[in-house]
Amino acid sequence: MLKESATANRKDILRFSIIFQYLPRLFQIFPLTRQIVMATGAMTENAWASAAYNLILYMLASHVLGALWYLFSVQRQEACWREACNLEGPMCRTEFFDCNTVSSNRTIWYELSNITRLCTPDNSFYQFGIYAEAFNYKLTTSAFTQKYFYCFWWGLKNLSCLGQNLATSLYIGEISFAIVIGVLGLVLFALLIGNMQSYLQATMIRLEEWRTKRTDMERWMHHRQIPQPLKQCVRRYQQYKWVATRGVDEEALLKDLPMDIRRDIKRHLCLDLVRRVPLFDEMDERTLEAICERLRPALYTRGTRLVRELDPVDSMLFIIRGYLDSYTTQGGRSGFFNSCRIGAGEFCGEELLTWALDPRPSEYLPRSTRTVRAVSEVEAFALVAEDLRFVASQFRRLHSARIRHRFRFYSHQWRTWAACFIQAAWRRHKRRRASMEHRMP
């Protein structure tokens, strides 16, 4: 009896140590979660991270319940053996259940005993309840990996269905374990579904807003009987804007930030792009930062006319990606046509810079000397007239002769004028030469 008592005590200590090792972990999870929420105002900054956190908790609970289920299954099997041993009388001794007890008497008892026949789920001698599944699949004699994954699957399955498929016996401990599975599954499932729904709403809310705006635009165009080509242009622009921005209004986001942070963000986004423009590669940092602060993002789809010849120019564009066609007819001059391609790192709307650098600029905006049309999807930064005038008035370096010469060198309109002057001078030279040759005889 003493040996049997020592063996039983070892089993009880092992069983309770396995169970209670999860309690400190459980008591650590909830205080840490509460501290994170109190410090940051939310569990995680991203909805998907919060959903993943609750999913990990759900999987951890499934693992713990599966492990407890296997442990209780072994305990119920031993309890069945004890009841069957009591029926056999003095011939059966409970110390035979100890693995360290190996003797001829134990071997003889095992061969003559009907304990293996009685302690099966098919026999009505003992009610295994929710643990019968472990003996039907001979889980106690399987390999470790098979035990681990099947117990994990059992916990996940019953936690997901809130223990509704569990057929318990009248054993109080078993019923209590089934109640814990049902309650814990309900709580964790509610948390998991709630965070998954928040994640889906966070990812779909902007898409739904875009769909609503697109539906409203479609109804308005149908009501106003907008021609089909114009409808296609509007749809293409909305689609390209969604792909480029994902429904985020950058200007609205930056307005809510302090001036210092907004200046640093603008500098990070635009400074390298502005430096790529040959016109500004020799300017100092302060001037470039002032230009970056006032740049605004602009998007154009293929076929869009940014400006027409002789129309007022209200902004100067710096191209990030995409291509533009720029052409002129010199105000409708007969037989005159000049065209060029503008790509990334170049600019258009140079008439506005000439107007801003004028010591006494006119109140009226300058007229465009060229027609600019997008031949692909274009992403650019725009510098409007008032901002450009402010930068030109505050930073006198823009008025230097070197900057003016560089501007005229890279300006497509100045190149066109230079080509026209060279052609006119060459024609005059040809006429004078022909006239002199004609007078020579």
Tab-separated table of C-alpha atoms in Angstrom:
chain	number	residue	atom	x	y	z
A	1	MET	CA	0.000	0.000	0.000
A	2	LEU	CA	2.867	2.337	0.741
A	3	LYS	CA	4.325	1.789	-2.708
A	4	GLU	CA	0.928	2.249	-4.288
A	5	SER	CA	0.439	5.491	-2.377
A	6	ALA	CA	3.810	6.847	-3.532
A	7	THR	CA	3.009	5.998	-7.150
A	8	ALA	CA	-0.407	7.658	-6.933
A	9	ASN	CA	1.167	10.758	-5.379
A	10	ARG	CA	3.690	11.011	-8.187
A	11	LYS	CA	0.922	10.772	-10.759
A	12	ASP	CA	-1.151	13.434	-8.980
A	13	ILE	CA	1.834	15.766	-8.732
A	14	LEU	CA	2.601	15.329	-12.430
A	15	ARG	CA	-1.030	15.874	-13.362
A	16	PHE	CA	-1.448	19.033	-11.329
A	17	SER	CA	1.906	20.453	-12.458
A	18	ILE	CA	0.825	20.078	-16.078
A	19	ILE	CA	-2.498	21.770	-15.358
A	20	PHE	CA	-1.245	24.610	-13.180
A	21	GLN	CA	1.683	25.560	-15.441
A	22	TYR	CA	-0.822	27.364	-17.638
A	23	LEU	CA	-2.198	29.520	-14.835
A	24	PRO	CA	0.831	31.886	-14.559
A	25	ARG	CA	0.784	32.301	-18.330
A	26	LEU	CA	-2.921	33.095	-18.249
A	27	PHE	CA	-2.441	35.599	-15.439
A	28	GLN	CA	0.360	37.272	-17.411
A	29	ILE	CA	-1.531	37.608	-20.705
A	30	PHE	CA	-4.418	39.711	-19.449
A	31	PRO	CA	-2.410	42.247	-17.356
A	32	LEU	CA	0.023	42.778	-20.230
A	33	THR	CA	-2.851	43.267	-22.647
A	34	ARG	CA	-4.455	45.807	-20.311
A	35	GLN	CA	-1.187	47.715	-19.937
A	36	ILE	CA	-0.739	47.895	-23.712
A	37	VAL	CA	-4.274	49.243	-24.145
A	38	MET	CA	-3.787	51.814	-21.382
A	39	ALA	CA	-0.459	52.994	-22.837
A	40	THR	CA	-1.415	53.201	-26.526
A	41	GLY	CA	-5.211	53.440	-26.483
A	42	ALA	CA	-5.542	50.268	-28.573
A	43	MET	CA	-4.207	46.749	-28.589
A	44	THR	CA	-2.382	47.248	-31.888
A	45	GLU	CA	-2.060	50.033	-34.437
A	46	ASN	CA	-3.305	47.777	-37.250
A	47	ALA	CA	-6.585	45.902	-37.254
A	48	TRP	CA	-4.967	42.845	-38.841
A	49	ALA	CA	-2.419	42.629	-36.028
A	50	SER	CA	-5.193	42.658	-33.433
A	51	ALA	CA	-7.026	39.931	-35.336
A	52	ALA	CA	-3.815	37.884	-35.535
A	53	TYR	CA	-3.251	38.352	-31.793
A	54	ASN	CA	-6.718	37.002	-30.969
A	55	LEU	CA	-6.226	34.158	-33.434
A	56	ILE	CA	-3.022	33.179	-31.615
A	57	LEU	CA	-4.915	33.207	-28.304
A	58	TYR	CA	-7.564	31.009	-29.901
A	59	MET	CA	-4.955	28.513	-31.106
A	60	LEU	CA	-3.212	28.540	-27.714
A	61	ALA	CA	-6.499	27.776	-25.962
A	62	SER	CA	-7.109	24.905	-28.398
A	63	HIS	CA	-3.668	23.487	-27.592
A	64	VAL	CA	-4.275	23.728	-23.825
A	65	LEU	CA	-7.716	22.118	-24.009
A	66	GLY	CA	-6.382	19.297	-26.183
A	67	ALA	CA	-3.567	18.649	-23.721
A	68	LEU	CA	-5.993	18.589	-20.768
A	69	TRP	CA	-8.328	16.287	-22.678
A	70	TYR	CA	-5.515	13.780	-23.242
A	71	LEU	CA	-4.426	14.020	-19.603
A	72	PHE	CA	-7.963	13.414	-18.340
A	73	SER	CA	-8.336	10.523	-20.790
A	74	VAL	CA	-5.358	8.759	-19.220
A	75	GLN	CA	-6.809	9.456	-15.780
A	76	ARG	CA	-10.190	7.972	-16.728
A	77	GLN	CA	-8.532	4.872	-18.136
A	78	GLU	CA	-6.690	4.346	-14.858
A	79	ALA	CA	-9.948	4.840	-12.934
A	80	CYS	CA	-11.581	2.161	-15.076
A	81	TRP	CA	-8.702	-0.193	-14.354
A	82	ARG	CA	-9.135	0.337	-10.631
A	83	GLU	CA	-12.844	-0.452	-10.746
A	84	ALA	CA	-12.201	-3.575	-12.779
A	85	CYS	CA	-9.440	-4.554	-10.323
A	86	ASN	CA	-11.854	-4.260	-7.392
A	87	LEU	CA	-14.160	-6.753	-9.075
A	88	GLU	CA	-11.415	-9.346	-9.399
A	89	GLY	CA	-10.709	-9.366	-5.682
A	90	PRO	CA	-7.354	-10.226	-4.024
A	91	MET	CA	-5.910	-11.580	-7.234
A	92	CYS	CA	-5.569	-8.048	-8.608
A	93	ARG	CA	-3.357	-5.553	-6.863
A	94	THR	CA	-3.330	-1.863	-7.798
A	95	GLU	CA	0.476	-1.657	-7.680
A	96	PHE	CA	0.412	-3.647	-10.917
A	97	PHE	CA	-0.574	-0.360	-12.639
A	98	ASP	CA	2.847	1.073	-11.836
A	99	CYS	CA	5.275	0.711	-14.739
A	100	ASN	CA	8.115	0.041	-12.315
A	101	THR	CA	6.406	-3.083	-11.023
A	102	VAL	CA	7.523	-5.837	-13.370
A	103	SER	CA	7.211	-9.392	-11.991
A	104	SER	CA	5.929	-12.823	-12.870
A	105	ASN	CA	2.796	-12.255	-10.769
A	106	ARG	CA	1.971	-9.138	-12.819
A	107	THR	CA	2.405	-11.034	-16.072
A	108	ILE	CA	0.191	-13.912	-14.885
A	109	TRP	CA	-2.455	-11.501	-13.631
A	110	TYR	CA	-2.509	-9.602	-16.925
A	111	GLU	CA	-2.942	-12.819	-18.947
A	112	LEU	CA	-5.810	-14.030	-16.750
A	113	SER	CA	-7.493	-10.657	-16.188
A	114	ASN	CA	-10.374	-9.341	-18.257
A	115	ILE	CA	-9.442	-5.699	-17.551
A	116	THR	CA	-8.607	-4.955	-21.180
A	117	ARG	CA	-12.041	-6.231	-22.244
A	118	LEU	CA	-13.966	-4.317	-19.636
A	119	CYS	CA	-12.179	-0.936	-20.046
A	120	THR	CA	-13.207	-0.187	-23.615
A	121	PRO	CA	-15.747	2.386	-24.854
A	122	ASP	CA	-17.790	-0.435	-26.455
A	123	ASN	CA	-18.376	-2.071	-23.088
A	124	SER	CA	-21.005	-0.615	-20.798
A	125	PHE	CA	-18.964	-1.422	-17.696
A	126	TYR	CA	-17.509	2.107	-17.507
A	127	GLN	CA	-18.764	5.364	-19.057
A	128	PHE	CA	-15.868	7.229	-20.689
A	129	GLY	CA	-18.003	10.091	-21.999
A	130	ILE	CA	-16.047	12.667	-23.994
A	131	TYR	CA	-12.834	10.664	-23.536
A	132	ALA	CA	-14.073	7.628	-25.480
A	133	GLU	CA	-12.669	9.097	-28.699
A	134	ALA	CA	-9.114	8.792	-27.384
A	135	PHE	CA	-9.527	5.026	-26.816
A	136	ASN	CA	-11.344	4.388	-30.077
A	137	TYR	CA	-8.326	5.720	-31.983
A	138	LYS	CA	-5.829	4.123	-29.523
A	139	LEU	CA	-4.363	7.539	-28.914
A	140	THR	CA	-2.562	6.569	-25.711
A	141	THR	CA	-0.358	4.095	-27.599
A	142	SER	CA	0.297	6.310	-30.672
A	143	ALA	CA	3.445	8.267	-31.519
A	144	PHE	CA	4.038	11.670	-29.943
A	145	THR	CA	3.429	13.680	-33.119
A	146	GLN	CA	0.143	11.875	-33.697
A	147	LYS	CA	-0.911	12.554	-30.120
A	148	TYR	CA	0.065	16.219	-30.351
A	149	PHE	CA	-1.712	17.056	-33.585
A	150	TYR	CA	-4.836	15.040	-32.830
A	151	CYS	CA	-5.210	16.623	-29.375
A	152	PHE	CA	-4.702	20.063	-30.911
A	153	TRP	CA	-7.342	19.297	-33.538
A	154	TRP	CA	-9.742	18.032	-30.865
A	155	GLY	CA	-9.371	21.239	-28.867
A	156	LEU	CA	-9.782	23.454	-31.947
A	157	LYS	CA	-12.808	21.521	-33.162
A	158	ASN	CA	-14.716	21.587	-29.872
A	159	LEU	CA	-13.700	25.149	-29.058
A	160	SER	CA	-15.081	26.305	-32.424
A	161	CYS	CA	-18.424	24.522	-31.986
A	162	LEU	CA	-18.616	25.650	-28.314
A	163	GLY	CA	-18.640	22.035	-27.085
A	164	GLN	CA	-22.043	21.272	-28.599
A	165	ASN	CA	-20.947	17.865	-29.916
A	166	LEU	CA	-19.630	16.642	-26.563
A	167	ALA	CA	-21.599	13.703	-25.102
A	168	THR	CA	-20.640	13.669	-21.421
A	169	SER	CA	-21.200	11.073	-18.743
A	170	LEU	CA	-22.557	11.800	-15.260
A	171	TYR	CA	-19.065	12.400	-13.893
A	172	ILE	CA	-18.952	15.903	-12.345
A	173	GLY	CA	-15.381	16.642	-13.382
A	174	GLU	CA	-16.120	15.739	-16.976
A	175	ILE	CA	-19.230	17.939	-17.044
A	176	SER	CA	-17.252	20.826	-15.556
A	177	PHE	CA	-14.561	20.408	-18.222
A	178	ALA	CA	-17.231	20.500	-20.956
A	179	ILE	CA	-18.710	23.677	-19.427
A	180	VAL	CA	-15.282	25.332	-19.429
A	181	ILE	CA	-14.870	24.422	-23.122
A	182	GLY	CA	-18.254	25.925	-24.003
A	183	VAL	CA	-17.765	29.187	-22.094
A	184	LEU	CA	-14.147	29.680	-23.177
A	185	GLY	CA	-15.046	28.923	-26.793
A	186	LEU	CA	-17.867	31.458	-26.706
A	187	VAL	CA	-15.634	34.224	-25.285
A	188	LEU	CA	-12.646	33.599	-27.564
A	189	PHE	CA	-14.826	33.105	-30.636
A	190	ALA	CA	-16.596	36.418	-29.952
A	191	LEU	CA	-13.244	38.203	-29.578
A	192	LEU	CA	-11.847	36.594	-32.717
A	193	ILE	CA	-14.906	37.333	-34.876
A	194	GLY	CA	-15.105	40.880	-33.504
A	195	ASN	CA	-11.503	41.660	-34.401
A	196	MET	CA	-11.791	39.934	-37.768
A	197	GLN	CA	-14.837	42.074	-38.500
A	198	SER	CA	-12.935	45.210	-37.468
A	199	TYR	CA	-10.068	44.230	-39.768
A	200	LEU	CA	-12.408	43.601	-42.695
A	201	GLN	CA	-14.217	46.880	-42.058
A	202	ALA	CA	-10.911	48.750	-41.878
A	203	THR	CA	-9.830	47.301	-45.215
A	204	MET	CA	-13.198	47.687	-46.930
A	205	ILE	CA	-14.408	51.047	-45.655
A	206	ARG	CA	-12.384	53.102	-48.143
A	207	LEU	CA	-13.338	50.743	-50.947
A	208	GLU	CA	-17.006	51.178	-50.064
A	209	GLU	CA	-16.590	54.961	-49.991
A	210	TRP	CA	-14.978	54.833	-53.427
A	211	ARG	CA	-17.791	52.636	-54.738
A	212	THR	CA	-20.373	55.035	-53.332
A	213	LYS	CA	-18.705	58.016	-54.998
A	214	ARG	CA	-18.445	56.109	-58.251
A	215	THR	CA	-22.140	55.175	-58.099
A	216	ASP	CA	-23.090	58.800	-57.405
A	217	MET	CA	-20.942	59.934	-60.336
A	218	GLU	CA	-22.546	57.357	-62.633
A	219	ARG	CA	-26.030	58.516	-61.654
A	220	TRP	CA	-25.101	62.154	-62.144
A	221	MET	CA	-23.576	61.515	-65.586
A	222	HIS	CA	-26.642	59.519	-66.591
A	223	HIS	CA	-28.931	62.302	-65.361
A	224	ARG	CA	-26.955	64.987	-67.204
A	225	GLN	CA	-26.645	62.818	-70.323
A	226	ILE	CA	-22.868	63.081	-70.466
A	227	PRO	CA	-21.471	61.645	-73.745
A	228	GLN	CA	-19.922	58.194	-73.584
A	229	PRO	CA	-16.322	59.330	-74.340
A	230	LEU	CA	-16.455	61.763	-71.423
A	231	LYS	CA	-17.855	59.028	-69.195
A	232	GLN	CA	-14.931	56.810	-70.072
A	233	CYS	CA	-12.497	59.607	-69.200
A	234	VAL	CA	-14.156	60.127	-65.818
A	235	ARG	CA	-14.125	56.392	-65.037
A	236	ARG	CA	-10.504	56.059	-66.063
A	237	TYR	CA	-9.502	58.984	-63.853
A	238	GLN	CA	-11.385	57.601	-60.828
A	239	GLN	CA	-9.821	54.167	-61.329
A	240	TYR	CA	-6.306	55.586	-61.637
A	241	LYS	CA	-6.781	57.815	-58.580
A	242	TRP	CA	-7.917	54.838	-56.517
A	243	VAL	CA	-4.953	52.718	-57.619
A	244	ALA	CA	-2.492	55.543	-56.857
A	245	THR	CA	-3.893	56.735	-53.516
A	246	ARG	CA	-6.169	53.907	-52.255
A	247	GLY	CA	-8.690	56.548	-51.263
A	248	VAL	CA	-6.291	58.449	-48.980
A	249	ASP	CA	-6.369	62.238	-49.221
A	250	GLU	CA	-2.750	63.205	-48.611
A	251	GLU	CA	-3.411	66.915	-48.262
A	252	ALA	CA	-6.119	66.335	-45.631
A	253	LEU	CA	-3.795	64.065	-43.656
A	254	LEU	CA	-0.925	66.553	-43.712
A	255	LYS	CA	-3.142	69.479	-42.635
A	256	ASP	CA	-3.765	67.789	-39.283
A	257	LEU	CA	-0.035	67.581	-38.514
A	258	PRO	CA	2.151	70.295	-36.938
A	259	MET	CA	4.087	72.529	-39.308
A	260	ASP	CA	7.465	71.058	-38.357
A	261	ILE	CA	6.387	67.464	-39.020
A	262	ARG	CA	4.595	68.492	-42.201
A	263	ARG	CA	7.749	70.217	-43.461
A	264	ASP	CA	9.864	67.120	-42.773
A	265	ILE	CA	7.390	64.845	-44.566
A	266	LYS	CA	7.223	67.137	-47.588
A	267	ARG	CA	10.999	67.287	-47.626
A	268	HIS	CA	11.220	63.494	-47.547
A	269	LEU	CA	8.675	63.074	-50.344
A	270	CYS	CA	9.675	65.850	-52.722
A	271	LEU	CA	13.258	66.950	-52.172
A	272	ASP	CA	14.896	64.200	-54.229
A	273	LEU	CA	12.333	64.654	-56.990
A	274	VAL	CA	12.904	68.393	-57.129
A	275	ARG	CA	16.674	67.882	-57.220
A	276	ARG	CA	16.229	65.657	-60.260
A	277	VAL	CA	14.879	68.663	-62.148
A	278	PRO	CA	17.932	70.200	-63.859
A	279	LEU	CA	16.510	73.667	-63.303
A	280	PHE	CA	16.878	73.366	-59.504
A	281	ASP	CA	20.017	71.264	-59.093
A	282	GLU	CA	22.162	74.280	-58.158
A	283	MET	CA	19.768	75.920	-55.708
A	284	ASP	CA	20.451	75.997	-51.982
A	285	GLU	CA	18.645	73.847	-49.433
A	286	ARG	CA	16.389	76.593	-48.098
A	287	THR	CA	14.995	77.420	-51.516
A	288	LEU	CA	14.391	73.764	-52.338
A	289	GLU	CA	12.667	73.201	-48.986
A	290	ALA	CA	10.428	76.207	-49.574
A	291	ILE	CA	9.451	74.784	-52.957
A	292	CYS	CA	8.836	71.318	-51.467
A	293	GLU	CA	6.529	72.716	-48.781
A	294	ARG	CA	4.189	74.120	-51.408
A	295	LEU	CA	4.130	71.265	-53.899
A	296	ARG	CA	0.810	69.472	-54.284
A	297	PRO	CA	0.282	65.978	-55.744
A	298	ALA	CA	-1.484	65.792	-59.108
A	299	LEU	CA	-2.706	62.831	-61.171
A	300	TYR	CA	-3.634	62.759	-64.871
A	301	THR	CA	-4.902	59.933	-67.043
A	302	ARG	CA	-4.021	59.191	-70.649
A	303	GLY	CA	-5.588	61.665	-73.069
A	304	THR	CA	-6.061	64.473	-70.535
A	305	ARG	CA	-5.178	67.985	-71.759
A	306	LEU	CA	-3.354	69.673	-68.915
A	307	VAL	CA	-3.324	73.073	-70.605
A	308	ARG	CA	-4.216	74.431	-74.042
A	309	GLU	CA	-2.352	76.960	-76.074
A	310	LEU	CA	-3.301	80.566	-75.228
A	311	ASP	CA	-5.128	79.481	-72.041
A	312	PRO	CA	-4.001	80.980	-68.705
A	313	VAL	CA	-1.325	78.944	-66.895
A	314	ASP	CA	-2.221	78.483	-63.222
A	315	SER	CA	0.432	75.941	-62.134
A	316	MET	CA	3.867	74.620	-62.924
A	317	LEU	CA	4.161	70.818	-63.047
A	318	PHE	CA	7.146	68.640	-62.126
A	319	ILE	CA	6.750	65.153	-63.576
A	320	ILE	CA	7.417	62.111	-61.339
A	321	ARG	CA	6.380	59.362	-63.740
A	322	GLY	CA	4.592	59.189	-67.062
A	323	TYR	CA	4.929	61.104	-70.332
A	324	LEU	CA	3.401	64.261	-71.787
A	325	ASP	CA	3.219	65.572	-75.335
A	326	SER	CA	3.872	69.308	-75.653
A	327	TYR	CA	3.244	71.034	-78.985
A	328	THR	CA	2.651	74.528	-80.307
A	329	THR	CA	1.495	76.271	-83.475
A	330	GLN	CA	2.783	79.709	-82.461
A	331	GLY	CA	-0.728	80.999	-81.877
A	332	GLY	CA	-2.231	79.346	-84.949
A	333	ARG	CA	0.499	80.379	-87.343
A	334	SER	CA	0.021	78.752	-90.724
A	335	GLY	CA	2.390	75.871	-91.468
A	336	PHE	CA	4.079	75.994	-88.067
A	337	PHE	CA	4.099	72.992	-85.720
A	338	ASN	CA	6.580	72.034	-83.006
A	339	SER	CA	6.270	69.011	-80.717
A	340	CYS	CA	8.338	67.377	-77.948
A	341	ARG	CA	8.006	64.639	-75.332
A	342	ILE	CA	8.202	65.483	-71.598
A	343	GLY	CA	9.126	62.681	-69.179
A	344	ALA	CA	10.110	62.078	-65.570
A	345	GLY	CA	12.389	64.737	-64.100
A	346	GLU	CA	11.163	67.455	-66.513
A	347	PHE	CA	8.636	70.232	-66.086
A	348	CYS	CA	6.000	72.186	-67.966
A	349	GLY	CA	4.247	75.493	-67.384
A	350	GLU	CA	7.497	77.454	-67.536
A	351	GLU	CA	5.579	80.597	-68.540
A	352	LEU	CA	4.484	80.845	-64.915
A	353	LEU	CA	8.080	81.005	-63.694
A	354	THR	CA	8.848	83.836	-66.116
A	355	TRP	CA	5.797	85.655	-64.794
A	356	ALA	CA	6.810	85.086	-61.138
A	357	LEU	CA	10.407	86.259	-61.712
A	358	ASP	CA	9.238	89.529	-63.251
A	359	PRO	CA	10.013	92.381	-60.789
A	360	ARG	CA	6.578	93.851	-61.517
A	361	PRO	CA	4.404	90.875	-62.474
A	362	SER	CA	1.020	91.452	-64.049
A	363	GLU	CA	-2.141	90.714	-62.114
A	364	TYR	CA	-3.230	88.441	-64.925
A	365	LEU	CA	-1.803	84.990	-65.309
A	366	PRO	CA	0.402	84.384	-68.366
A	367	ARG	CA	-0.999	82.562	-71.369
A	368	SER	CA	0.327	79.201	-72.350
A	369	THR	CA	2.462	79.033	-75.458
A	370	ARG	CA	1.973	75.279	-75.821
A	371	THR	CA	-0.675	72.581	-75.555
A	372	VAL	CA	0.254	69.822	-73.099
A	373	ARG	CA	-1.458	66.432	-73.289
A	374	ALA	CA	-0.875	63.250	-71.270
A	375	VAL	CA	0.034	60.219	-73.382
A	376	SER	CA	0.089	57.865	-70.350
A	377	GLU	CA	-0.929	57.903	-66.700
A	378	VAL	CA	1.026	60.778	-65.168
A	379	GLU	CA	1.929	61.441	-61.539
A	380	ALA	CA	3.343	64.884	-60.813
A	381	PHE	CA	3.724	67.659	-58.259
A	382	ALA	CA	2.105	71.004	-58.964
A	383	LEU	CA	3.288	74.444	-57.834
A	384	VAL	CA	0.403	76.891	-58.171
A	385	ALA	CA	0.816	80.522	-59.192
A	386	GLU	CA	0.485	82.134	-55.757
A	387	ASP	CA	2.944	79.729	-54.153
A	388	LEU	CA	5.463	80.217	-56.938
A	389	ARG	CA	5.177	84.003	-56.632
A	390	PHE	CA	5.719	83.729	-52.861
A	391	VAL	CA	8.874	81.619	-53.304
A	392	ALA	CA	10.211	83.991	-55.976
A	393	SER	CA	9.613	87.028	-53.734
A	394	GLN	CA	11.182	85.489	-50.633
A	395	PHE	CA	14.271	83.919	-52.201
A	396	ARG	CA	16.183	86.330	-54.410
A	397	ARG	CA	18.487	83.583	-55.684
A	398	LEU	CA	15.808	82.683	-58.191
A	399	HIS	CA	16.398	86.078	-59.864
A	400	SER	CA	20.095	85.417	-60.572
A	401	ALA	CA	21.276	85.453	-64.170
A	402	ARG	CA	22.655	81.915	-63.857
A	403	ILE	CA	19.228	80.540	-62.885
A	404	ARG	CA	17.604	82.453	-65.747
A	405	HIS	CA	20.068	81.000	-68.237
A	406	ARG	CA	19.520	77.468	-66.962
A	407	PHE	CA	15.782	77.964	-67.102
A	408	ARG	CA	15.954	79.107	-70.725
A	409	PHE	CA	18.253	76.207	-71.601
A	410	TYR	CA	15.876	73.535	-70.268
A	411	SER	CA	12.638	75.279	-71.262
A	412	HIS	CA	11.025	73.675	-74.325
A	413	GLN	CA	9.434	76.975	-75.320
A	414	TRP	CA	12.744	78.828	-75.217
A	415	ARG	CA	14.281	76.041	-77.279
A	416	THR	CA	11.496	76.458	-79.819
A	417	TRP	CA	12.050	80.208	-79.948
A	418	ALA	CA	15.797	79.676	-80.316
A	419	ALA	CA	15.209	77.237	-83.162
A	420	CYS	CA	12.838	79.704	-84.833
A	421	PHE	CA	15.367	82.562	-84.514
A	422	ILE	CA	18.146	80.385	-85.927
A	423	GLN	CA	15.936	79.329	-88.829
A	424	ALA	CA	14.886	82.931	-89.492
A	425	ALA	CA	18.520	84.090	-89.360
A	426	TRP	CA	19.542	81.268	-91.683
A	427	ARG	CA	16.795	82.191	-94.155
A	428	ARG	CA	17.845	85.853	-94.080
A	429	HIS	CA	21.426	84.780	-94.659
A	430	LYS	CA	20.344	82.602	-97.602
A	431	ARG	CA	18.312	85.456	-99.115
A	432	ARG	CA	21.184	87.952	-98.769
A	433	ARG	CA	23.607	85.480	-100.278
A	434	ALA	CA	21.245	84.730	-103.173
A	435	SER	CA	20.734	88.465	-103.714
A	436	MET	CA	24.497	89.094	-103.740
A	437	GLU	CA	25.084	86.235	-106.180
A	438	HIS	CA	22.316	87.623	-108.372
A	439	ARG	CA	23.997	91.107	-108.500
A	440	MET	CA	27.500	89.787	-109.108
A	441	PRO	CA	27.165	89.352	-112.989
